[in-house]
Coordinates of C-alpha atoms in Angstrom, one line a residue:
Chain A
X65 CA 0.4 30.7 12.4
X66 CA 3.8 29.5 13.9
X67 CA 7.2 28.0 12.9
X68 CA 6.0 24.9 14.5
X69 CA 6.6 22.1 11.9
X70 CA 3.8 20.0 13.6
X71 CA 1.2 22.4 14.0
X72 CA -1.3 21.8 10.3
X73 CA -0.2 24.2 7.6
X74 CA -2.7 26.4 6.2
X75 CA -3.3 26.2 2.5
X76 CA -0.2 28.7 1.6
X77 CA 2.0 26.5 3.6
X78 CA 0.6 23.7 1.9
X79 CA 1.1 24.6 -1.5
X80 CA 5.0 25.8 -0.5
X81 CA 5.3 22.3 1.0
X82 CA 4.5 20.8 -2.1
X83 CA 7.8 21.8 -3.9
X84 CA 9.9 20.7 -0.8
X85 CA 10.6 17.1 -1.4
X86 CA 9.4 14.1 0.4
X87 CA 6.5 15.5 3.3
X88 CA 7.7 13.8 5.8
X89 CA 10.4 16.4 6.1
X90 CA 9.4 19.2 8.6
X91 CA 8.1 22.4 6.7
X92 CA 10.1 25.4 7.2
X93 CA 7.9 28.5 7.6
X94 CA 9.6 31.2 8.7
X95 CA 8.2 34.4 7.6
X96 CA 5.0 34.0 6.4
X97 CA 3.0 34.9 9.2
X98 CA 0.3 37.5 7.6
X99 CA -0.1 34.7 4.8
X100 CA -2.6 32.1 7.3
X101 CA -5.9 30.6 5.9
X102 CA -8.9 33.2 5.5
X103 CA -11.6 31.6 7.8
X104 CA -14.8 30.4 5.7
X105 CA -13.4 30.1 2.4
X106 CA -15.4 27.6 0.5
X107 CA -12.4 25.5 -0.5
X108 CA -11.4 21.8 -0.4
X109 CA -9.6 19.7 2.0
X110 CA -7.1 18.6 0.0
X111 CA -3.6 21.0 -0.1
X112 CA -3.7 23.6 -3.2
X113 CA -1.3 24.3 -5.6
X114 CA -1.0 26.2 -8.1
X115 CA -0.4 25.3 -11.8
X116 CA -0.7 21.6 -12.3
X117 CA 0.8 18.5 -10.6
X118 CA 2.3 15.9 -12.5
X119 CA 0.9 12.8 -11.0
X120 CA 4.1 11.0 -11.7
X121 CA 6.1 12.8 -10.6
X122 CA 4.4 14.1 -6.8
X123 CA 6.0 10.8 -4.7
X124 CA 8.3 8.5 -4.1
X125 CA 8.8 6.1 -7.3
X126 CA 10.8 2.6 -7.1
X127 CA 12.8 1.0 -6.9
X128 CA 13.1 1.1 -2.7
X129 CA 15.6 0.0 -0.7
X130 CA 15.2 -3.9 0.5
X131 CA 13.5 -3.6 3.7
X132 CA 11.4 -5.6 6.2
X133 CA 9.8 -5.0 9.6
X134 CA 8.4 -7.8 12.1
X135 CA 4.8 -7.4 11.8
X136 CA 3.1 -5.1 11.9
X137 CA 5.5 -2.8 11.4
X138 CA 6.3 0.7 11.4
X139 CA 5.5 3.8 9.3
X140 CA 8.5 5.6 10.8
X141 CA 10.9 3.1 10.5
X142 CA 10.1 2.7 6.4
X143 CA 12.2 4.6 4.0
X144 CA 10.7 6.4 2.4
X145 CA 8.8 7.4 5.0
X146 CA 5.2 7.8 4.1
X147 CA 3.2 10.6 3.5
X148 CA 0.2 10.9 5.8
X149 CA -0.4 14.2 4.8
X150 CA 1.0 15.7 8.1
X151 CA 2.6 18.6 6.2
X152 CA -0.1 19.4 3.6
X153 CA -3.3 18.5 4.6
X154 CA -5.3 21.8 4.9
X155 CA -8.9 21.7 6.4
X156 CA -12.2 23.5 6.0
X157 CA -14.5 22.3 8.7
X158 CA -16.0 20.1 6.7
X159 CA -16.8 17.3 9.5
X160 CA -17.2 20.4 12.3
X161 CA -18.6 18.7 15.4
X162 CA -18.5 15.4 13.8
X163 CA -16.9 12.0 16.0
X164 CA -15.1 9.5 14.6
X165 CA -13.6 6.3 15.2
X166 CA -10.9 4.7 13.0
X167 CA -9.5 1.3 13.4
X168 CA -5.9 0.7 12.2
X169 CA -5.4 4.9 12.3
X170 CA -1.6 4.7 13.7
X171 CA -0.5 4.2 9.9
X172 CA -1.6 4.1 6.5
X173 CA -4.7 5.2 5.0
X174 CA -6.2 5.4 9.2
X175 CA -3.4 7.7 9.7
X176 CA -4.2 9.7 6.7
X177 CA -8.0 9.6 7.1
X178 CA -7.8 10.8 11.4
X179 CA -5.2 13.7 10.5
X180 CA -8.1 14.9 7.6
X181 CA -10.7 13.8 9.9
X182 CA -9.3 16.8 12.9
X183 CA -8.2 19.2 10.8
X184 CA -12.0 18.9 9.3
X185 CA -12.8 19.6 12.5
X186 CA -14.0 16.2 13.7
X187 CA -13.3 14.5 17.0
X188 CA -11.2 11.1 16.3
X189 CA -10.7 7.7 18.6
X190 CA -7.9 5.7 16.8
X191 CA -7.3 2.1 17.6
X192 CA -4.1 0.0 16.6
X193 CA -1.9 -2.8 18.0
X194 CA 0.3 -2.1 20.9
X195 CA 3.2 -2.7 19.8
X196 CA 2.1 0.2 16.8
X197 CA 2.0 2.7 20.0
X198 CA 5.1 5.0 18.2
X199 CA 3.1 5.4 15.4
X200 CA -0.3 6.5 17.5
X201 CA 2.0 8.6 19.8
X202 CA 2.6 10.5 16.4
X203 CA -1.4 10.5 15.3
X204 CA -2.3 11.8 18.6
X205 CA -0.4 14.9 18.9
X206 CA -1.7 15.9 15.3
X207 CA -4.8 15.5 16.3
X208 CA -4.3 18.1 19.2
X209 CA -2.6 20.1 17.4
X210 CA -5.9 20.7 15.1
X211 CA -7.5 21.4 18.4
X212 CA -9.8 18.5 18.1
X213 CA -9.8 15.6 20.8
X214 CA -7.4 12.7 20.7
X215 CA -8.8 9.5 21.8
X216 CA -6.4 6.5 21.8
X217 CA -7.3 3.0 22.5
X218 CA -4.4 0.1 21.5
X219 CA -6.1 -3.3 21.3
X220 CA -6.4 -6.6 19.3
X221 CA -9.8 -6.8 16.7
X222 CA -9.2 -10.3 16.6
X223 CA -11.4 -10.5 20.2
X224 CA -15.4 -9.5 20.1
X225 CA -15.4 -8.3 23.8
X226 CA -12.8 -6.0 22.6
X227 CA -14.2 -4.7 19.3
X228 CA -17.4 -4.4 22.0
X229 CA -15.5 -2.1 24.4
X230 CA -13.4 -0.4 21.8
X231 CA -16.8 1.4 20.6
X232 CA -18.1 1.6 23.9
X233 CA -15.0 3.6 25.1
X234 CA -15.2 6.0 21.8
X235 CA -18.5 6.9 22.4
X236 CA -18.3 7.3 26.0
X237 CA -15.2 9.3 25.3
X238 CA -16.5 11.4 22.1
X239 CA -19.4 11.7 24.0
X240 CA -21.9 10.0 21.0
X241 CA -19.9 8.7 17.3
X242 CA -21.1 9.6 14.0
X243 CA -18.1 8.4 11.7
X244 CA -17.0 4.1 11.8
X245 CA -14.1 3.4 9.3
X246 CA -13.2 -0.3 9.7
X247 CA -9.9 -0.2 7.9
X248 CA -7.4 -1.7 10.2
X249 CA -6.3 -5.1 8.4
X250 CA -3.9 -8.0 8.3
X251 CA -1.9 -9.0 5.3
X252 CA 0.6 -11.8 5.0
X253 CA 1.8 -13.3 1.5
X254 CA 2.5 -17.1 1.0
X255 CA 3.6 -18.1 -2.1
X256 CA 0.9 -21.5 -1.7
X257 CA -2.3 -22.4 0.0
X258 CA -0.3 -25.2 1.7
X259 CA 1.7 -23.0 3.2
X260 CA -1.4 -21.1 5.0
X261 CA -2.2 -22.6 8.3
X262 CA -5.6 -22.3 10.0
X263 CA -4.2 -20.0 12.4
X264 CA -2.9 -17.9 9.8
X265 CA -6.4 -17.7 8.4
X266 CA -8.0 -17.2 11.3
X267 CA -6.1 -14.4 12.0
X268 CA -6.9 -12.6 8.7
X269 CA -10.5 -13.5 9.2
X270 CA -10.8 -12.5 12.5
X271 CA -8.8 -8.8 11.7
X272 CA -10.6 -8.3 8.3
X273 CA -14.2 -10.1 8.3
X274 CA -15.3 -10.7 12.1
X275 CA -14.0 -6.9 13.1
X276 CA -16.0 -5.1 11.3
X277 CA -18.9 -7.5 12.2
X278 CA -18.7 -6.9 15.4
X279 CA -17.4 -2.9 15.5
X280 CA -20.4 -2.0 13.6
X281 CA -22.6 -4.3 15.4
X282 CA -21.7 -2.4 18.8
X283 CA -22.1 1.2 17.0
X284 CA -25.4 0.9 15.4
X285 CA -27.3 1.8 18.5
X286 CA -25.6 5.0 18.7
X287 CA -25.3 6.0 15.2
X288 CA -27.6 8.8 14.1
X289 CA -29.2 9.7 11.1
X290 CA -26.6 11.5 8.8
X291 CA -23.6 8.8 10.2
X292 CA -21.4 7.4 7.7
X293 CA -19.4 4.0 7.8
X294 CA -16.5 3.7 6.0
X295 CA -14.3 0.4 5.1
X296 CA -11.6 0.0 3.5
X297 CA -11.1 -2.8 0.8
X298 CA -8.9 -2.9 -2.1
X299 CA -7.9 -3.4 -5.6
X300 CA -7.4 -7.3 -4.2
X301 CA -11.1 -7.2 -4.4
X302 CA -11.5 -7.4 -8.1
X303 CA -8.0 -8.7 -9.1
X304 CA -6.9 -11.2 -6.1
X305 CA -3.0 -11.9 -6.7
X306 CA -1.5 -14.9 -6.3
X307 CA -0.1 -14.4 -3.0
X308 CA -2.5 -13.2 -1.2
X309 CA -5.4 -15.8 -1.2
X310 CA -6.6 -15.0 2.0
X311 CA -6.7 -11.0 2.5
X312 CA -7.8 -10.8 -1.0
X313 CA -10.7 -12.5 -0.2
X314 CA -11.4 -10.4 2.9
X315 CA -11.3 -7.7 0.6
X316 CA -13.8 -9.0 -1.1
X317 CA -16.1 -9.4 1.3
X318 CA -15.5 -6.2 2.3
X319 CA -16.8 -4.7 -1.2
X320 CA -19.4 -7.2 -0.6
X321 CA -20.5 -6.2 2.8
X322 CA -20.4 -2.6 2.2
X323 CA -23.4 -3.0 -0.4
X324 CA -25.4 -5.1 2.0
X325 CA -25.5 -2.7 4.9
X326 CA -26.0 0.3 2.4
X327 CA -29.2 -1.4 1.6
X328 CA -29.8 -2.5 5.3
X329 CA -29.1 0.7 7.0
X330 CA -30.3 3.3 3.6
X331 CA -33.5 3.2 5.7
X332 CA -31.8 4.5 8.9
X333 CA -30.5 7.0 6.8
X334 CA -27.0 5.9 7.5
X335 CA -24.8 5.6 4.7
X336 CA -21.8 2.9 4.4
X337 CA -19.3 2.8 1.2
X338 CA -15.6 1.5 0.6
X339 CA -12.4 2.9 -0.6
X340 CA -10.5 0.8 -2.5
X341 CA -6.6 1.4 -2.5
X342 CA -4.5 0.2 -5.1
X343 CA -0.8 -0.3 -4.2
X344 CA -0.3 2.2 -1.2
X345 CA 3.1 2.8 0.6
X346 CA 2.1 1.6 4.4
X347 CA 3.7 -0.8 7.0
X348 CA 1.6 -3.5 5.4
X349 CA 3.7 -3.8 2.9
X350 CA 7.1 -4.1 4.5
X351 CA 5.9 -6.8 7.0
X352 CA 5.3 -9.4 5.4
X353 CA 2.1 -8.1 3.3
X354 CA 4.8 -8.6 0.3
X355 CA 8.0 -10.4 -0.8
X356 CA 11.1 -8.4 -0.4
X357 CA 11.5 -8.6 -4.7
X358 CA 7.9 -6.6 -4.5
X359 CA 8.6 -4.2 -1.9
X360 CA 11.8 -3.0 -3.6
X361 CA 9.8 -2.4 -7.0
X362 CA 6.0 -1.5 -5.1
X363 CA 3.8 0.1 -7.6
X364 CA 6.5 0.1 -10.7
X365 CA 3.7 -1.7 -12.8
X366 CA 0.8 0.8 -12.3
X367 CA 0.2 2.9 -14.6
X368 CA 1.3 6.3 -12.6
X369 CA 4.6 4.3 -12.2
X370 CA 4.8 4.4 -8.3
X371 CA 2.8 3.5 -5.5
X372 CA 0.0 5.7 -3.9
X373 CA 0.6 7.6 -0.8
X374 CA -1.9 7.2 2.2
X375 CA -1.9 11.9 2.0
X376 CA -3.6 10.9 -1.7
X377 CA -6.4 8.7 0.1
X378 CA -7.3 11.1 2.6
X379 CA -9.5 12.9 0.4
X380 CA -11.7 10.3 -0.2
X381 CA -12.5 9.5 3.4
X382 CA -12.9 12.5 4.1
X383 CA -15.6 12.7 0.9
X384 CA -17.3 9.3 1.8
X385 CA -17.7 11.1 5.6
X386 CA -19.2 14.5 5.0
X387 CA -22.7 15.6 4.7
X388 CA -22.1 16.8 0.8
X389 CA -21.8 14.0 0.0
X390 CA -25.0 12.2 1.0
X391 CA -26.3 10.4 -2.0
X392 CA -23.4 8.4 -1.9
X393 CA -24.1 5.0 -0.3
X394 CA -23.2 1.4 -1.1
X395 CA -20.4 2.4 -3.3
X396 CA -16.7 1.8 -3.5
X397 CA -14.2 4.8 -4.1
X398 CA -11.0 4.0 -5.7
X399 CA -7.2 5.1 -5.8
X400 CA -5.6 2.8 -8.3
X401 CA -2.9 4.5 -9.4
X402 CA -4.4 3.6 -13.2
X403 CA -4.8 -0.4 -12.5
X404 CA -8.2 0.0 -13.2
X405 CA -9.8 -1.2 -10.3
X406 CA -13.3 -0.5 -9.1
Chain B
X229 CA -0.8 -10.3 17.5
X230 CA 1.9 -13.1 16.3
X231 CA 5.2 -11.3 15.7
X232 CA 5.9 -13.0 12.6
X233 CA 9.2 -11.1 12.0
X234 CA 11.3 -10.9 8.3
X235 CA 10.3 -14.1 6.5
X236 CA 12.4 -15.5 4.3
X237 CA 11.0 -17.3 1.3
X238 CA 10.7 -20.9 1.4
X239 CA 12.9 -23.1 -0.7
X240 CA 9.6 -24.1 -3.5
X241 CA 8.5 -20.3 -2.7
X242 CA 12.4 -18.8 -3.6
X243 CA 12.4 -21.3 -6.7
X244 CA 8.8 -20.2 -8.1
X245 CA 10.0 -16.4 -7.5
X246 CA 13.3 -16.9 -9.8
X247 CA 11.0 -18.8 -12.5
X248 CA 8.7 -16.0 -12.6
X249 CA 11.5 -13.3 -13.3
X250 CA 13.0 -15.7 -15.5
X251 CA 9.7 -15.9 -17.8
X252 CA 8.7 -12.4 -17.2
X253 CA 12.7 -12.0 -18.7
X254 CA 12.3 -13.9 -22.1
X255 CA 8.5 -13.0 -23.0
X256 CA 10.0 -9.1 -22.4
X257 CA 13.0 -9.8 -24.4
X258 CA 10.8 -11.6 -27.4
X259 CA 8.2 -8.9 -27.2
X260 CA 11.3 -6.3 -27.4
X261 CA 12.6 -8.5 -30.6
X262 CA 9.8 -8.4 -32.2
X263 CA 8.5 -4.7 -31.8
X264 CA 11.9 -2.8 -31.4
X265 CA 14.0 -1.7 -34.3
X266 CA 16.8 0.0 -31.7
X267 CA 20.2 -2.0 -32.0
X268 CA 21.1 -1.4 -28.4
X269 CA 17.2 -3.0 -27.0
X270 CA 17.6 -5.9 -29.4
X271 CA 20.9 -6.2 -28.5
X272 CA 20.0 -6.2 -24.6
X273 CA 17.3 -8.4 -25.3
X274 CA 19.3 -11.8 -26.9
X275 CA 21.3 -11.3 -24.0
X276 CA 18.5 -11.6 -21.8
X277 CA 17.4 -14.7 -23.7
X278 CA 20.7 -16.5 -23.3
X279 CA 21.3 -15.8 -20.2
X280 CA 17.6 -16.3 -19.0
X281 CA 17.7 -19.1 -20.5
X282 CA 20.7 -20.7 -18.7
X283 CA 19.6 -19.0 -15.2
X284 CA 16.1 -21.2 -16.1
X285 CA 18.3 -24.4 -16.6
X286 CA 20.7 -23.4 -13.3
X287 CA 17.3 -23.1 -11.5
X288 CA 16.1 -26.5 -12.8
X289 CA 19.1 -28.2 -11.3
X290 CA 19.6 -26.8 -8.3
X291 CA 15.7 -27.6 -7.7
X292 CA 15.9 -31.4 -8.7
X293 CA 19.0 -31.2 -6.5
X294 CA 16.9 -29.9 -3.6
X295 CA 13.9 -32.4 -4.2
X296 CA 11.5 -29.9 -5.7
X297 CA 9.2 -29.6 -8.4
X298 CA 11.5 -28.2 -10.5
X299 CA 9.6 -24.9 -11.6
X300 CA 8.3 -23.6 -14.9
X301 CA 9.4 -20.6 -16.6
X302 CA 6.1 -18.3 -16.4
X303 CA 5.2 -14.6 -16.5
X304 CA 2.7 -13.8 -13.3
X305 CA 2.2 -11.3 -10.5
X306 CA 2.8 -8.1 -11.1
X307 CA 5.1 -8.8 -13.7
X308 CA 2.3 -10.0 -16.3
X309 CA 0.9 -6.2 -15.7
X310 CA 4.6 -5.3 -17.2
X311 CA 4.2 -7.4 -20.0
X312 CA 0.7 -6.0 -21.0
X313 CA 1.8 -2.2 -21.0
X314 CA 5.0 -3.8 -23.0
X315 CA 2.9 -5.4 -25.4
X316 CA 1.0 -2.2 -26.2
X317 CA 3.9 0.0 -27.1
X318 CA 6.0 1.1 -30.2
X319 CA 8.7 3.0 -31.2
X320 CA 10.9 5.2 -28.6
X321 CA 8.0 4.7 -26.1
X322 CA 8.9 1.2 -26.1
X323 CA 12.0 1.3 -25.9
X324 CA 11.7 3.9 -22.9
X325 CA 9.8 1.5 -20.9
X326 CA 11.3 -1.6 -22.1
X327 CA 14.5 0.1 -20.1
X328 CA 12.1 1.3 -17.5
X329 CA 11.1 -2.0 -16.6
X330 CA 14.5 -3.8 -16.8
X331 CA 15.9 -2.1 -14.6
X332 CA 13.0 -1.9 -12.0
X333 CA 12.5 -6.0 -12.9
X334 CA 16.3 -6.3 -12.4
X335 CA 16.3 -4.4 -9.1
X336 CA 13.9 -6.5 -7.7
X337 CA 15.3 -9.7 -9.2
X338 CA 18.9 -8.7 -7.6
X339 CA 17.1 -8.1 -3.9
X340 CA 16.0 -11.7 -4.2
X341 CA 18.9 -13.4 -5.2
X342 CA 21.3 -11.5 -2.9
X343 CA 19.3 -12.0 0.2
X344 CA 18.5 -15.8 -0.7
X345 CA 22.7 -16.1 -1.3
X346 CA 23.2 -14.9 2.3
X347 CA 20.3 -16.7 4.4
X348 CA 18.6 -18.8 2.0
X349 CA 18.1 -22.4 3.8
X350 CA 18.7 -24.8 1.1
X351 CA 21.7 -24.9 -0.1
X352 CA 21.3 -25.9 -3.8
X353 CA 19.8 -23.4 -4.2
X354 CA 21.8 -20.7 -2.5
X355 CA 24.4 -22.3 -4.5
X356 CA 22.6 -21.1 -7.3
X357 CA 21.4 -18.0 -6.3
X358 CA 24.8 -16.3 -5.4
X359 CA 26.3 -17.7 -8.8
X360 CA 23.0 -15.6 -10.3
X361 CA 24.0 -12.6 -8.5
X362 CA 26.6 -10.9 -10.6
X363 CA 25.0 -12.1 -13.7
X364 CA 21.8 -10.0 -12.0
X365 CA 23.1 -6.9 -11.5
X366 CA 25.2 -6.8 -15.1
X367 CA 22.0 -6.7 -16.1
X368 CA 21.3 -4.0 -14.0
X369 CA 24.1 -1.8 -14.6
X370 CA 23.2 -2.2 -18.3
X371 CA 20.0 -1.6 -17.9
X372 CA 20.7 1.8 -16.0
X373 CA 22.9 2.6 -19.0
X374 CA 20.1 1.9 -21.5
X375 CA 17.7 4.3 -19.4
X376 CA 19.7 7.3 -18.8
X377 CA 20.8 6.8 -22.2
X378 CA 16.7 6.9 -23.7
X379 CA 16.1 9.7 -20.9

């Protein structure tokens, strides 16, 4: 153990850090040094704590400070920051060995699901936009600091020859893949359909639809029995708002697709499922994903009373990746913060 | 990709926005007449109505006066999930998130207006947004007295 903020916290630094505020604050842990993880403890990913958690109470509630970034924004630059679980994810080795790439894994429920994915032990590639290279700087040197290999590779999904050498340069540089979680994703609101314009929707289809088409197109040669594919849809699925007419029905499709290949690639015994966030505090959200009125009260209506952090998602991917849970194909995972949605 | 930078709404998008809080306003405010017996919620909630109600025919001005559509009072979005939980309350529990949820609605409601006020493009409507502005956050400030005063 060390008094290194960055390095991951075992479980009784965790469960300290739970007390201290917002996690995006550095831990301080001085002192504690015969207190450190006993290896092979049959426990869970997620950070302990002892005595109960008020679910209302563990985040960030609105109202939040007006604020909007360019797209696609910055998890750094939001206030509050998220929480990725950098401070209070504790791992297990429950994806030992494993290799995983994760599109959109600068920020957001990526970010969340590669800091899980090393400290389970797993190898991660992350992709992202360039101009979301502060963010991946970040994601990187968590990754190392579990000890697992960092593999970084900026690039836009809205091109096939990329999506095509994105998973060639994972595998060649993970040395095989096992783990695919399309998740990266482009969200805009417009208050009309006439205010969409093709290249608008292009864009969304091209980031939310034709990526993932083509990402796992690339992988399935070199996906194993016992590989897991992972994407991530949303709430928007099953209750589309308004506003957001053209990711919601990405999300959809995303639902939609998730069952197909389950069925296509059950006999290949590779599974594929969804998660399906409800409203979760990422850059999305502050760039133009939605209005300034909904940023400043995110998540007030659910019923938890605040949005979801991407730290409470990690969990799940881990879950949907990992070899205990094999029976699970075809399905969608939720974090809905009450909203009732899958 | 596109750097499509902070986005202001559009002039029909900024009018629709202020029609929805207005509705989301009175259908909270009737519900709260209707299923709260506290003098200081009912009290809050004929305010709302009048002044909901002129902010609604403000609104419908400054939009003829623009050349739009000039928008209907109606409760969507996320605010219609406010409503619901509203609807399905009594007693203190209402009244607890009848304050809740003015002064989250009113928060949002003042970020709107403010920011429409200051670099809004049409000017009817600006017009009418920063004469909304200090009615907004009255609201507010009373709404934040109602909470802390429930808590």
């Amino acid at each position: 153990m060390s008094n290194d903020p960055n390095k991951p916290p075992t479980r009784r630094e965790a469960m300290k850090g739970l007390g201290a505020g917002l996690a995006a604050a550095p831990l301080v842990l001085a002192g504690n040094a015969a207190q450190a993880q006993s290896p092979g403890t049959p426990s869970q990913g997620v950070a302990r704590h002892e005595g109960l958690r008020d679910p209302r109470n563990s985040y960030p509630k609105p109202p939040f400070a007006a604020q909007q970034q360019p797209w696609p924004g910055l998890a750094r630059n939001m206030n509050p920051r998220p929480d990725h679980g950098e401070s209070s994810y504790v791992g297990s080795g429950r994806l030992a060995g494993r290799k995983a790439l994760i599109t959109g894994g600068d920020s957001g429920m990526g970010r969340a699901a590669a800091i899980a994915y090393a400290r389970e032990g797993a190898d991660v590639a992350i992709n992202y936009l360039p101009a979301e290279e502060p963010d991946a700087r970040e994601v990187v040197d968590l990754i190392r600091q579990a000890g697992r290999k960092a593999v970084a590779i900026p690039g836009d999904l809205r091109e096939e020859s990329f999506c095509r050498h994105l998973v060639e340069e994972s595998v060649r540089q993970l040395g095989g893949l096992d783990i695919v979680v399309c998740n990266a994703g482009r969200q805009q609101a417009h208050g009309s359909i006439l205010d969409i314009t093709t290249e608008d929707f292009d864009a969304t289809m091209k980031t939310n639809i034709y990526a993932p088409f083509w990402i796992i197109k690339a992988a399935l040669p070199h996906l194993q029995p016992g590989s897991a594919i992972i994407g991530t849809t949303s709430e928007q699925a099953y209750d589309p708002s308004a506003d957001l007419y053209d990711y919601a029905q990405t999300k959809a499709a995303t639902m939609n697709y998730v069952k197909s290949l389950a069925k296509q690639f059950g006999p290949k015994g590779i599974r594929v499922n969804g998660v399906a966030p409800g409203p979760v505090w990422t850059p999305l959200q502050i760039s133009g994903g939605a209005t300034e009125g909904k940023v400043v009260t995110f998540g007030a209506t659910a019923p938890l009373g605040r949005p979801g952090q991407p730290a409470e998602l990690a969990g799940i991917y881990v879950r949907l990746a990992e070899d205990d849970g094999s029976y699970t194909t075809g399905n969608i995972y939720g974090a809905g913060g009450g909203q009732g949605n899958p | 990709m596109r750097n499509e930078g902070p986005k202001m709404p559009k002039p029909q998008e900024f009018a629709d926005a202020v029609a929805q809080s207005d509705g989301y306003e009175l259908a909270a405010a009737q519900t709260a007449l209707a299923q709260s017996h506290n003098p200081q919620v009912r009290a809050f909630a004929e305010q709302m109505i009048s002044d909901h109600e002129n902010m609604a025919r403000a609104l419908g001005d400054a939009a003829k006066a623009a050349g739009l559509k000039p928008p209907q009072s109606h409760v969507g979005g996320d605010q219609a999930r406010f409503l619901s939980s509203l609807q399905s309350l009594r007693g203190d529990d209402f009244d607890r998130e009848y304050a809740r949820q003015q002064m989250l609605a009113h928060t949002g409601a003042l970020t709107v207006v403010r920011s429409y006020a200051e670099k809004g493009s049409e000017p009817n409507l600006r017009r009418m947004a920063a004469g909304a502005a200090p009615v907004v956050e009255h609201h507010l400030q009373v709404a934040r007295q109602m909470l802390q005063s429930f808590a």
